[in-house]
Short mmCIF file of C-alpha atoms and ligand atoms in Angstrom, two decimals:
data_model
loop_
_atom_site.label_atom_id
_atom_site.label_comp_id
_atom_site.label_asym_id
_atom_site.label_seq_id
_atom_site.Cartn_x
_atom_site.Cartn_y
_atom_site.Cartn_z
CA UNK A 12 -23.66 10.49 -4.95
CA UNK A 13 -24.41 9.94 -1.27
CA UNK A 14 -26.34 12.74 0.38
CA UNK A 15 -24.44 14.02 3.38
CA UNK A 16 -25.87 12.32 6.42
CA UNK A 17 -25.28 12.74 10.08
CA UNK A 18 -22.32 10.41 10.02
CA UNK A 19 -20.22 10.48 13.19
CA UNK A 20 -16.98 12.46 13.00
CA UNK A 21 -15.02 9.41 14.05
CA UNK A 22 -15.45 5.66 14.04
CA UNK A 23 -13.59 4.20 16.98
CA UNK A 24 -12.13 0.72 17.01
CA UNK A 25 -14.75 -0.22 19.63
CA UNK A 26 -17.52 0.61 17.14
CA UNK A 27 -16.59 -2.35 14.92
CA UNK A 28 -18.37 -5.64 15.59
CA UNK A 29 -15.90 -8.03 17.16
CA UNK A 30 -17.71 -11.17 16.06
CA UNK A 31 -18.04 -10.06 12.43
CA UNK A 32 -14.39 -9.04 12.24
CA UNK A 33 -13.21 -12.33 13.75
CA UNK A 34 -15.32 -14.20 11.20
CA UNK A 35 -13.51 -12.35 8.39
CA UNK A 36 -10.19 -13.54 9.69
CA UNK A 37 -11.52 -17.11 9.80
CA UNK A 38 -12.61 -16.81 6.17
CA UNK A 39 -9.67 -14.92 4.67
CA UNK A 40 -6.72 -15.73 6.90
CA UNK A 41 -4.32 -13.60 8.89
CA UNK A 42 -3.09 -10.90 8.74
CA UNK A 43 -5.93 -9.17 6.93
CA UNK A 44 -6.75 -5.59 6.02
CA UNK A 45 -10.47 -4.76 6.15
CA UNK A 46 -11.86 -1.61 4.59
CA UNK A 47 -15.45 -0.40 4.84
CA UNK A 48 -16.38 1.48 1.67
CA UNK A 49 -19.52 2.91 3.27
CA UNK A 50 -17.36 4.65 5.86
CA UNK A 51 -15.14 5.99 3.07
CA UNK A 52 -18.28 7.49 1.54
CA UNK A 53 -19.37 8.98 4.86
CA UNK A 54 -15.97 10.56 5.45
CA UNK A 55 -15.92 12.05 1.95
CA UNK A 56 -19.46 13.30 2.52
CA UNK A 57 -18.45 15.16 5.67
CA UNK A 58 -15.51 16.77 3.89
CA UNK A 59 -17.81 17.85 1.08
CA UNK A 60 -20.36 19.33 3.48
CA UNK A 61 -17.76 21.26 5.49
CA UNK A 62 -15.89 22.51 2.41
CA UNK A 63 -18.95 23.08 0.22
CA UNK A 64 -17.99 24.80 -3.01
CA UNK A 65 -14.41 23.54 -2.85
CA UNK A 66 -12.95 20.99 -5.20
CA UNK A 67 -11.94 17.82 -3.36
CA UNK A 68 -9.09 15.68 -4.62
CA UNK A 69 -8.44 12.50 -2.66
CA UNK A 70 -4.71 11.91 -2.04
CA UNK A 71 -4.36 8.45 -3.58
CA UNK A 72 -1.18 7.69 -1.61
CA UNK A 73 -3.24 7.17 1.56
CA UNK A 74 -4.90 4.07 0.10
CA UNK A 75 -4.72 3.36 -3.63
CA UNK A 76 -7.02 0.34 -3.71
CA UNK A 77 -9.10 0.42 -6.91
CA UNK A 78 -12.33 0.03 -4.92
CA UNK A 79 -11.51 3.14 -2.91
CA UNK A 80 -10.76 5.20 -6.01
CA UNK A 81 -13.92 4.05 -7.79
CA UNK A 82 -16.05 4.71 -4.71
CA UNK A 83 -14.67 8.23 -4.43
CA UNK A 84 -15.06 8.97 -8.14
CA UNK A 85 -18.73 7.96 -7.79
CA UNK A 86 -18.93 10.51 -4.98
CA UNK A 87 -17.62 13.22 -7.29
CA UNK A 88 -14.20 13.37 -5.64
CA UNK A 89 -11.12 13.93 -7.85
CA UNK A 90 -7.78 12.18 -7.41
CA UNK A 91 -4.36 13.59 -6.49
CA UNK A 92 -1.49 11.32 -7.47
CA UNK A 93 2.13 11.16 -6.36
CA UNK A 94 3.53 9.00 -9.14
CA UNK A 95 2.87 7.68 -12.64
CA UNK A 96 1.70 4.44 -11.03
CA UNK A 97 -0.94 6.33 -9.10
CA UNK A 98 -1.94 8.29 -12.22
CA UNK A 99 -2.40 4.98 -13.98
CA UNK A 100 -4.67 3.77 -11.19
CA UNK A 101 -6.56 7.07 -11.14
CA UNK A 102 -7.20 7.05 -14.90
CA UNK A 103 -8.39 3.44 -14.69
CA UNK A 104 -10.84 4.34 -11.91
CA UNK A 105 -11.88 7.59 -13.51
CA UNK A 106 -11.87 6.97 -17.23
CA UNK A 107 -10.95 10.61 -17.74
CA UNK A 108 -8.13 12.97 -16.84
CA UNK A 109 -10.49 15.65 -15.54
CA UNK A 110 -10.00 16.00 -11.79
CA UNK A 111 -6.85 13.87 -11.92
CA UNK A 112 -3.78 15.77 -10.73
CA UNK A 113 -0.23 14.47 -10.80
CA UNK A 114 1.95 16.13 -8.15
CA UNK A 115 5.47 15.56 -9.44
CA UNK A 116 8.10 15.46 -6.67
CA UNK A 117 11.59 15.03 -8.19
CA UNK A 118 9.86 12.99 -10.90
CA UNK A 119 11.83 10.10 -12.37
CA UNK A 120 12.11 10.30 -16.19
CA UNK A 121 9.94 7.25 -16.63
CA UNK A 122 7.15 8.88 -14.63
CA UNK A 123 7.22 11.99 -16.82
CA UNK A 124 7.38 9.85 -19.97
CA UNK A 125 4.39 7.83 -18.86
CA UNK A 126 2.27 10.76 -17.72
CA UNK A 127 2.95 12.86 -20.83
CA UNK A 128 2.01 9.82 -22.91
CA UNK A 129 -1.22 9.47 -20.95
CA UNK A 130 -1.91 13.20 -21.34
CA UNK A 131 -2.13 12.73 -25.14
CA UNK A 132 -5.25 10.64 -24.48
CA UNK A 133 -6.38 12.64 -21.47
CA UNK A 134 -5.64 16.29 -22.26
CA UNK A 135 -7.58 17.50 -19.22
CA UNK A 136 -5.04 15.98 -16.83
CA UNK A 137 -3.24 18.47 -14.55
CA UNK A 138 0.46 18.31 -13.69
CA UNK A 139 1.73 20.07 -10.58
CA UNK A 140 5.45 20.80 -10.61
CA UNK A 141 7.65 21.62 -7.64
CA UNK A 142 10.83 22.72 -9.43
CA UNK A 143 11.59 24.98 -12.38
CA UNK A 144 13.51 22.27 -14.19
CA UNK A 145 10.51 19.94 -14.10
CA UNK A 146 8.86 22.51 -16.39
CA UNK A 147 11.83 22.24 -18.77
CA UNK A 148 11.61 18.46 -18.71
CA UNK A 149 7.89 18.59 -19.53
CA UNK A 150 8.56 21.01 -22.39
CA UNK A 151 11.25 18.67 -23.77
CA UNK A 152 8.58 15.98 -23.92
CA UNK A 153 6.17 18.23 -25.83
CA UNK A 154 3.85 18.90 -22.89
CA UNK A 155 2.05 22.24 -22.93
CA UNK A 156 -1.06 21.23 -21.00
CA UNK A 157 -2.55 22.20 -17.66
CA UNK A 158 0.19 23.27 -15.27
CA UNK A 159 0.06 24.01 -11.56
CA UNK A 160 3.00 25.21 -9.47
CA UNK A 161 3.69 23.76 -6.05
CA UNK A 162 5.16 26.41 -3.83
CA UNK A 163 7.07 26.08 -0.61
CA UNK A 164 5.24 28.38 1.81
CA UNK A 165 7.89 28.18 4.51
CA UNK A 166 5.47 26.82 7.14
CA UNK A 167 5.32 23.16 8.09
CA UNK A 168 2.89 21.26 10.33
CA UNK A 169 1.86 17.67 10.99
CA UNK A 170 1.95 14.75 13.43
CA UNK A 171 5.69 14.02 13.05
CA UNK A 172 8.72 15.84 11.65
CA UNK A 173 8.95 13.22 8.88
CA UNK A 174 5.60 14.30 7.41
CA UNK A 175 6.04 18.08 7.61
CA UNK A 176 6.57 19.35 4.11
CA UNK A 177 5.68 23.05 3.98
CA UNK A 178 9.14 24.33 4.92
CA UNK A 179 11.16 21.38 3.63
CA UNK A 180 13.53 22.21 0.76
CA UNK A 181 12.47 19.08 -1.10
CA UNK A 182 8.95 20.35 -1.74
CA UNK A 183 7.91 23.19 -4.01
CA UNK A 184 9.49 26.32 -5.37
CA UNK A 185 10.03 29.04 -2.74
CA UNK A 186 6.77 31.03 -2.85
CA UNK A 187 8.63 34.29 -3.56
CA UNK A 188 9.70 32.94 -6.98
CA UNK A 189 6.20 31.77 -7.98
CA UNK A 190 5.15 34.84 -9.98
CA UNK A 191 8.31 34.78 -12.12
CA UNK A 192 8.14 31.04 -12.69
CA UNK A 193 4.49 31.10 -13.71
CA UNK A 194 4.84 34.20 -15.89
CA UNK A 195 7.64 32.45 -17.73
CA UNK A 196 5.64 29.21 -18.03
CA UNK A 197 2.64 31.06 -19.44
CA UNK A 198 4.88 32.80 -21.99
CA UNK A 199 6.23 29.41 -23.03
CA UNK A 200 2.71 28.25 -23.85
CA UNK A 201 1.76 26.20 -20.78
CA UNK A 202 -1.83 26.44 -19.61
CA UNK A 203 -1.23 27.82 -16.12
CA UNK A 204 -4.23 26.77 -14.01
CA UNK A 205 -3.27 26.80 -10.36
CA UNK A 206 -0.97 27.10 -7.40
CA UNK A 207 -0.50 24.41 -4.77
CA UNK A 208 1.09 23.80 -1.39
CA UNK A 209 0.80 21.17 1.31
CA UNK A 210 2.11 21.93 4.80
CA UNK A 211 2.14 18.39 6.13
CA UNK A 212 0.07 15.43 7.22
CA UNK A 213 -1.96 14.79 10.36
CA UNK A 214 -2.44 18.46 11.23
CA UNK A 215 -4.32 18.75 14.53
CA UNK A 216 -6.70 21.39 15.92
CA UNK A 217 -3.91 22.95 17.98
CA UNK A 218 -2.02 23.68 14.76
CA UNK A 219 -4.94 25.68 13.37
CA UNK A 220 -2.99 28.94 13.65
CA UNK A 221 -0.24 27.55 11.42
CA UNK A 222 -2.91 26.44 8.97
CA UNK A 223 -4.48 29.91 8.99
CA UNK A 224 -1.14 31.61 8.40
CA UNK A 225 -0.29 29.22 5.58
CA UNK A 226 -3.65 29.62 3.84
CA UNK A 227 -3.49 33.38 4.16
CA UNK A 228 -0.09 33.35 2.39
CA UNK A 229 -1.65 31.22 -0.36
CA UNK A 230 -4.48 33.74 -0.75
CA UNK A 231 -2.00 36.61 -1.10
CA UNK A 232 0.04 34.65 -3.59
CA UNK A 233 -3.06 33.73 -5.61
CA UNK A 234 -3.98 37.40 -5.97
CA UNK A 235 -0.43 38.29 -7.02
CA UNK A 236 -0.21 35.46 -9.55
CA UNK A 237 -3.66 36.24 -10.98
CA UNK A 238 -2.64 39.81 -11.66
CA UNK A 239 0.63 38.74 -13.29
CA UNK A 240 -0.54 35.72 -15.26
CA UNK A 241 -4.17 36.57 -15.85
CA UNK A 242 -6.39 34.43 -13.66
CA UNK A 243 -6.14 31.08 -11.97
CA UNK A 244 -8.62 28.24 -12.01
CA UNK A 245 -7.81 26.94 -8.52
CA UNK A 246 -5.76 27.44 -5.38
CA UNK A 247 -4.86 24.08 -3.86
CA UNK A 248 -4.00 24.13 -0.17
CA UNK A 249 -3.22 20.40 0.05
CA UNK A 250 -4.42 17.86 2.60
CA UNK A 251 -3.29 17.07 6.10
CA UNK A 252 -6.53 16.93 8.14
CA UNK A 253 -5.72 14.89 11.21
CA UNK A 254 -7.75 12.05 12.70
CA UNK A 255 -7.85 10.88 16.33
CA UNK A 256 -5.70 7.79 16.77
CA UNK A 257 -5.98 7.70 20.56
CA UNK A 258 -9.25 6.64 22.13
CA UNK A 259 -9.53 9.83 24.19
CA UNK A 260 -8.53 12.22 21.40
CA UNK A 261 -11.28 14.46 20.03
CA UNK A 262 -11.93 14.47 16.30
CA UNK A 263 -10.99 17.54 14.29
CA UNK A 264 -13.74 20.12 13.99
CA UNK A 265 -13.80 20.06 10.20
CA UNK A 266 -16.35 22.87 9.95
CA UNK A 267 -14.03 25.09 12.00
CA UNK A 268 -11.07 24.19 9.76
CA UNK A 269 -13.15 24.94 6.68
CA UNK A 270 -14.32 28.28 8.08
CA UNK A 271 -10.75 29.20 9.03
CA UNK A 272 -9.59 28.22 5.54
CA UNK A 273 -12.20 30.33 3.76
CA UNK A 274 -11.58 33.29 6.01
CA UNK A 275 -7.80 33.10 5.74
CA UNK A 276 -7.69 32.77 1.98
CA UNK A 277 -9.76 35.93 1.51
CA UNK A 278 -11.28 37.00 -1.80
CA UNK A 279 -9.94 34.90 -4.63
CA UNK A 280 -11.32 34.55 -8.10
CA UNK A 281 -10.51 30.83 -8.18
CA UNK A 282 -11.80 27.55 -6.76
CA UNK A 283 -10.42 26.44 -3.42
CA UNK A 284 -9.03 22.92 -3.78
CA UNK A 285 -8.14 20.52 -0.97
CA UNK A 286 -6.43 17.11 -1.00
CA UNK A 287 -7.44 15.02 2.01
CA UNK A 288 -6.07 11.49 2.19
CA UNK A 289 -5.94 10.21 5.76
CA UNK A 290 -9.24 11.81 6.79
CA UNK A 291 -11.15 9.92 4.11
CA UNK A 292 -9.85 6.41 4.75
CA UNK A 293 -8.13 6.10 8.16
CA UNK A 294 -11.05 5.01 10.33
CA UNK A 295 -12.62 3.02 7.48
CA UNK A 296 -9.92 0.38 7.90
CA UNK A 297 -8.67 -2.11 10.47
CA UNK A 298 -5.85 -4.61 10.38
CA UNK A 299 -6.58 -8.04 11.86
CA UNK A 300 -3.77 -10.18 13.16
CA UNK A 301 -3.46 -13.40 15.13
CA UNK A 302 -1.48 -13.93 18.31
CA UNK A 303 1.07 -16.70 17.86
CA UNK A 304 3.36 -16.27 20.88
CA UNK A 305 2.72 -15.20 24.46
CA UNK A 306 5.76 -14.91 26.66
CA UNK A 307 6.47 -13.63 30.14
CA UNK A 308 9.43 -11.36 29.51
CA UNK A 309 11.45 -9.81 32.33
CA UNK A 310 9.25 -6.78 32.77
CA UNK A 311 6.32 -7.16 30.39
CA UNK A 312 4.10 -9.67 28.66
CA UNK A 313 5.52 -10.00 25.13
CA UNK A 314 2.78 -10.82 22.66
CA UNK A 315 3.87 -11.93 19.19
CA UNK A 316 1.46 -11.46 16.28
CA UNK A 317 1.70 -12.38 12.60
CA UNK A 318 1.50 -8.77 11.34
CA UNK A 319 4.55 -6.59 11.73
CA UNK A 320 6.28 -3.46 10.53
CA UNK A 321 6.11 -4.90 7.01
CA UNK A 322 2.31 -4.97 7.28
CA UNK A 323 1.76 -1.65 9.10
CA UNK A 324 4.87 0.52 9.16
CA UNK A 325 3.55 3.61 10.96
CA UNK A 326 4.40 2.65 14.56
CA UNK A 327 7.98 1.74 13.60
CA UNK A 328 8.49 4.75 11.36
CA UNK A 329 6.75 7.54 13.27
CA UNK A 330 6.21 6.02 16.73
CA UNK A 331 2.59 6.30 15.71
CA UNK A 332 -0.10 5.20 18.15
CA UNK A 333 -2.76 2.83 16.83
CA UNK A 334 -5.58 1.51 19.01
CA UNK A 335 -5.49 -2.25 19.60
CA UNK A 336 -8.40 -4.46 20.64
CA UNK A 337 -8.54 -8.14 21.50
CA UNK A 338 -11.51 -9.35 19.45
CA UNK A 339 -11.46 -12.85 20.88
CA UNK A 340 -11.74 -11.54 24.41
CA UNK A 341 -14.46 -9.06 23.40
CA UNK A 342 -16.41 -11.69 21.42
CA UNK A 343 -16.87 -13.69 24.58
CA UNK A 344 -18.93 -10.87 26.08
CA UNK A 345 -22.66 -10.81 25.45
CA UNK A 346 -22.82 -8.19 22.70
CA UNK A 347 -19.42 -8.72 21.06
CA UNK A 348 -19.42 -5.08 20.14
CA UNK A 349 -17.45 -2.76 22.32
CA UNK A 350 -18.37 -4.85 25.32
CA UNK A 351 -15.80 -5.36 28.01
CA UNK A 352 -14.21 -8.69 28.48
CA UNK A 353 -14.03 -10.41 31.79
CA UNK A 354 -10.36 -11.25 31.15
CA UNK A 355 -7.96 -9.45 33.41
CA UNK A 356 -6.04 -6.67 31.73
CA UNK A 357 -2.30 -6.24 32.00
CA UNK A 358 0.46 -4.27 30.29
CA UNK A 359 1.60 -5.93 27.09
CA UNK A 360 4.08 -5.29 24.33
CA UNK A 361 2.67 -6.37 21.00
CA UNK A 362 5.36 -7.21 18.49
CA UNK A 363 5.59 -8.58 14.95
CA UNK A 364 7.66 -11.35 13.37
CA UNK A 365 10.34 -9.12 11.82
CA UNK A 366 13.91 -9.33 13.10
CA UNK A 367 14.10 -5.70 14.24
CA UNK A 368 13.57 -4.35 17.70
CA UNK A 369 11.50 -1.53 16.15
CA UNK A 370 8.92 -4.07 15.03
CA UNK A 371 6.51 -3.14 17.81
CA UNK A 372 2.86 -2.06 17.69
CA UNK A 373 2.69 -0.95 21.32
CA UNK A 374 4.80 -1.06 24.45
CA UNK A 375 3.39 -1.94 27.85
CA UNK A 376 -0.16 -1.14 26.82
CA UNK A 377 -2.90 -2.39 29.12
CA UNK A 378 -4.99 -4.93 27.17
CA UNK A 379 -6.99 -8.05 28.07
CA UNK A 380 -4.40 -10.76 28.79
CA UNK A 381 -3.61 -12.24 25.38
CA UNK A 382 -3.69 -15.93 24.64
CA UNK A 383 -2.25 -17.81 21.71
CA UNK A 384 -4.81 -17.87 18.85
CA UNK A 385 -6.51 -14.60 19.87
CA UNK A 386 -7.41 -12.18 17.11
CA UNK A 387 -6.30 -8.59 17.61
CA UNK A 388 -7.65 -5.65 15.64
CA UNK A 389 -5.44 -2.63 15.01
CA UNK A 390 -7.51 0.47 14.34
CA UNK A 391 -7.20 3.42 11.99
CA UNK A 392 -5.32 1.25 9.54
CA UNK A 393 -7.15 2.45 6.43
CA UNK A 394 -4.66 5.25 5.71
CA UNK A 395 -0.99 4.60 4.97
CA UNK A 396 -1.42 0.97 6.06
CA UNK A 397 -1.29 -1.40 3.12
CA UNK A 398 0.24 1.42 1.04
CA UNK A 399 3.44 1.30 3.07
CA UNK A 400 3.53 -2.49 3.42
CA UNK A 401 6.57 -4.21 2.01
CA UNK A 402 8.28 -7.58 1.67
CA UNK A 403 11.19 -7.11 4.08
CA UNK A 404 12.29 -10.45 5.55
CA UNK A 405 10.78 -12.01 2.39
CA UNK A 406 7.41 -11.69 3.98
CA UNK A 407 4.41 -11.74 1.60
CA UNK A 408 2.00 -8.84 1.95
CA UNK A 409 -1.45 -9.57 3.42
CA UNK A 410 -4.84 -9.79 1.72
CA UNK A 411 -7.39 -6.97 1.74
CA UNK A 412 -11.16 -7.32 1.89
CA UNK A 413 -13.72 -4.58 1.38
CA UNK A 414 -17.13 -4.31 3.02
CA UNK A 415 -20.01 -2.80 1.10
CA UNK A 416 -23.18 -2.89 3.20
CA UNK A 417 -23.59 -6.56 4.11
CA UNK A 418 -21.38 -7.77 1.26
CA UNK A 419 -17.74 -8.76 1.75
CA UNK A 420 -15.35 -9.00 -1.18
CA UNK A 421 -11.72 -10.02 -1.49
CA UNK A 422 -10.19 -6.89 -3.00
CA UNK A 423 -6.57 -8.02 -3.14
CA UNK A 424 -5.33 -11.53 -2.55
CA UNK A 425 -2.62 -12.43 -0.12
CA UNK A 426 0.85 -12.63 -1.67
CA UNK A 427 2.53 -16.01 -1.82
CA UNK A 428 6.16 -16.99 -1.40
CA UNK A 429 6.24 -17.32 -5.19
CA UNK A 430 5.14 -13.70 -5.50
CA UNK A 431 8.08 -12.71 -3.33
CA UNK A 432 10.61 -14.43 -5.61
CA UNK A 433 8.73 -13.86 -8.88
CA UNK A 434 10.86 -10.95 -10.08
CA UNK A 435 14.02 -13.03 -9.77
CA UNK A 436 12.45 -16.05 -11.38
CA UNK A 437 11.24 -13.96 -14.28
CA UNK A 438 14.55 -12.14 -14.64
CA UNK A 439 16.20 -15.47 -15.38
CA UNK A 440 13.34 -16.60 -17.65
CA UNK A 441 12.31 -13.57 -19.73
CA UNK A 442 10.16 -15.68 -22.04
CA UNK A 443 7.50 -15.76 -19.30
CA UNK A 444 5.98 -12.77 -21.07
CA UNK A 445 6.39 -9.73 -18.90
CA UNK A 446 9.43 -8.29 -20.63
CA UNK A 447 12.98 -8.11 -19.44
CA UNK A 448 12.15 -5.69 -16.65
CA UNK A 449 9.58 -8.20 -15.47
CA UNK A 450 7.18 -5.45 -14.55
CA UNK A 451 5.76 -4.20 -17.80
CA UNK A 452 2.22 -4.86 -18.85
CA UNK A 453 2.04 -2.83 -22.06
CA UNK A 454 4.56 -1.99 -24.75
CA UNK A 455 4.59 1.62 -23.60
CA UNK A 456 5.27 0.55 -20.03
CA UNK A 457 7.97 -1.77 -21.23
CA UNK A 458 9.73 0.99 -23.13
CA UNK A 459 9.43 3.40 -20.26
CA UNK A 460 10.83 0.89 -17.80
CA UNK A 461 13.74 -0.07 -20.01
CA UNK A 462 14.60 3.52 -20.75
CA UNK A 463 17.71 4.83 -19.13
CA UNK A 464 17.11 7.75 -16.88
CA UNK A 465 18.78 10.35 -19.08
CA UNK A 466 16.22 13.13 -18.87
N1 LLP B 23 -1.31 16.27 -0.84
C1 LLP B 23 0.01 16.09 -0.89
C2 LLP B 23 0.79 16.82 -1.89
C3 LLP B 23 0.64 15.21 -0.01
O1 LLP B 23 1.96 15.04 -0.07
C4 LLP B 23 -0.14 14.50 0.95
C5 LLP B 23 0.50 13.57 1.88
C6 LLP B 23 -1.53 14.72 0.96
C7 LLP B 23 -2.08 15.62 0.06
C8 LLP B 23 -2.45 14.01 1.91
O2 LLP B 23 -2.17 14.24 3.23
P1 LLP B 23 -3.19 13.65 4.33
O3 LLP B 23 -4.51 14.31 4.13
O4 LLP B 23 -3.29 12.20 4.12
O5 LLP B 23 -2.57 13.99 5.64
N2 LLP B 23 2.90 8.12 5.61
C9 LLP B 23 2.57 9.21 6.49
C10 LLP B 23 1.83 10.32 5.78
C11 LLP B 23 2.60 10.90 4.62
C12 LLP B 23 1.80 11.92 3.87
C13 LLP B 23 2.48 12.37 2.64
N3 LLP B 23 1.75 13.34 1.88
C14 LLP B 23 1.77 8.67 7.67
O6 LLP B 23 1.49 7.47 7.71
O7 LLP B 23 1.44 9.42 8.58
#
């Protein structure tokens, strides 16, 4: 386990070495995701220091790469999973179900089938449910293991309305029903271990009051539930810690958030649990992409790159800001590291190759004048970057490399055109060995995937 060091609260895009990054693109091709595992460790270390005594579960959905999960398990961080697929990854990285939580949101039958199956081998796995009937569906499958209830606290926060969950009907059981639901679950033989809520993602310092109010409600609820059900192991207040995407934005004061959390929750006879995702991986990753088209448009310089909304969806989906740096221009300065290029700067619109007008990384942003063949780096791409990548326009997903000290390793190869059509090819040739759903790698998976969704 890494001892907490004085790691900086944020790594800016300018802190990456332009020459080293450009060399990676030469070696591995474009576009390319780069993730620094040492920075992942540092970020986890700062969370652990600020929230000492709390249990930390990393939200796998932010970046599910096996290397990330293994690195975090080595750091003593648990794993919070949003699907059976993520549970499968978490168990592979962890080897045990302890500190692996599955947060079931409207869980498809095949997810419940798979997770309950896995629970037989990993009885210390925890399932968090967000609806009463999910409890019935678990009971039907013979599950009576560790159960946590996700409540809807009625307060939402986060960087965009699409990531605010705390007051959204989709998530959790209204908090006022929690005592009844958990009393009933305990009577039915479930091992009731915790309560959970998550207000949203990318919560900033100016939303600290909402956070305080939310945590204070969770503290009250924990005391009520403990009295009714007889003690809880943990109170999970979710993730959501924001990171600065803009160059002039200050990082979150994590110590202040931790202090506010402890104060607001009050006296509880249970472990405080948190589920950071973005905070742990965002600034550990960059996306590299090559300029292929430079065009004087009517009122801007349109710069086409080979990454697009299929590679990094956040700008198209949330109008999210990501810093962009021209590594080729910066490499021509003496230090190649945050140095300023002598190229003139001018407003540019950086766009991808997808046939959608929303396929834009920035509009009229002042950058060193781009030239064809330049390498651009897009910062803060470690969280919800590759995870949200897709094959729209039949575009293969990029490769990912990880950095570990001075070592560089290909962590996930680039997809090929054959990968894009593989599922069709295999559907018409089932003898290729992956089963008729073309996606199964064990008999159990195969059965689960072929099952009709009747439960
Ligand atoms: N716990 C639960 C139950 C969650 O649903 C989430 C995120 C987290 C923890 C972690 O939140 P974080 O610490 O990463 O903010 N794709 C969006 C973010 C969606 C987050 C969904 N849930 C984005 O790119 O901004």
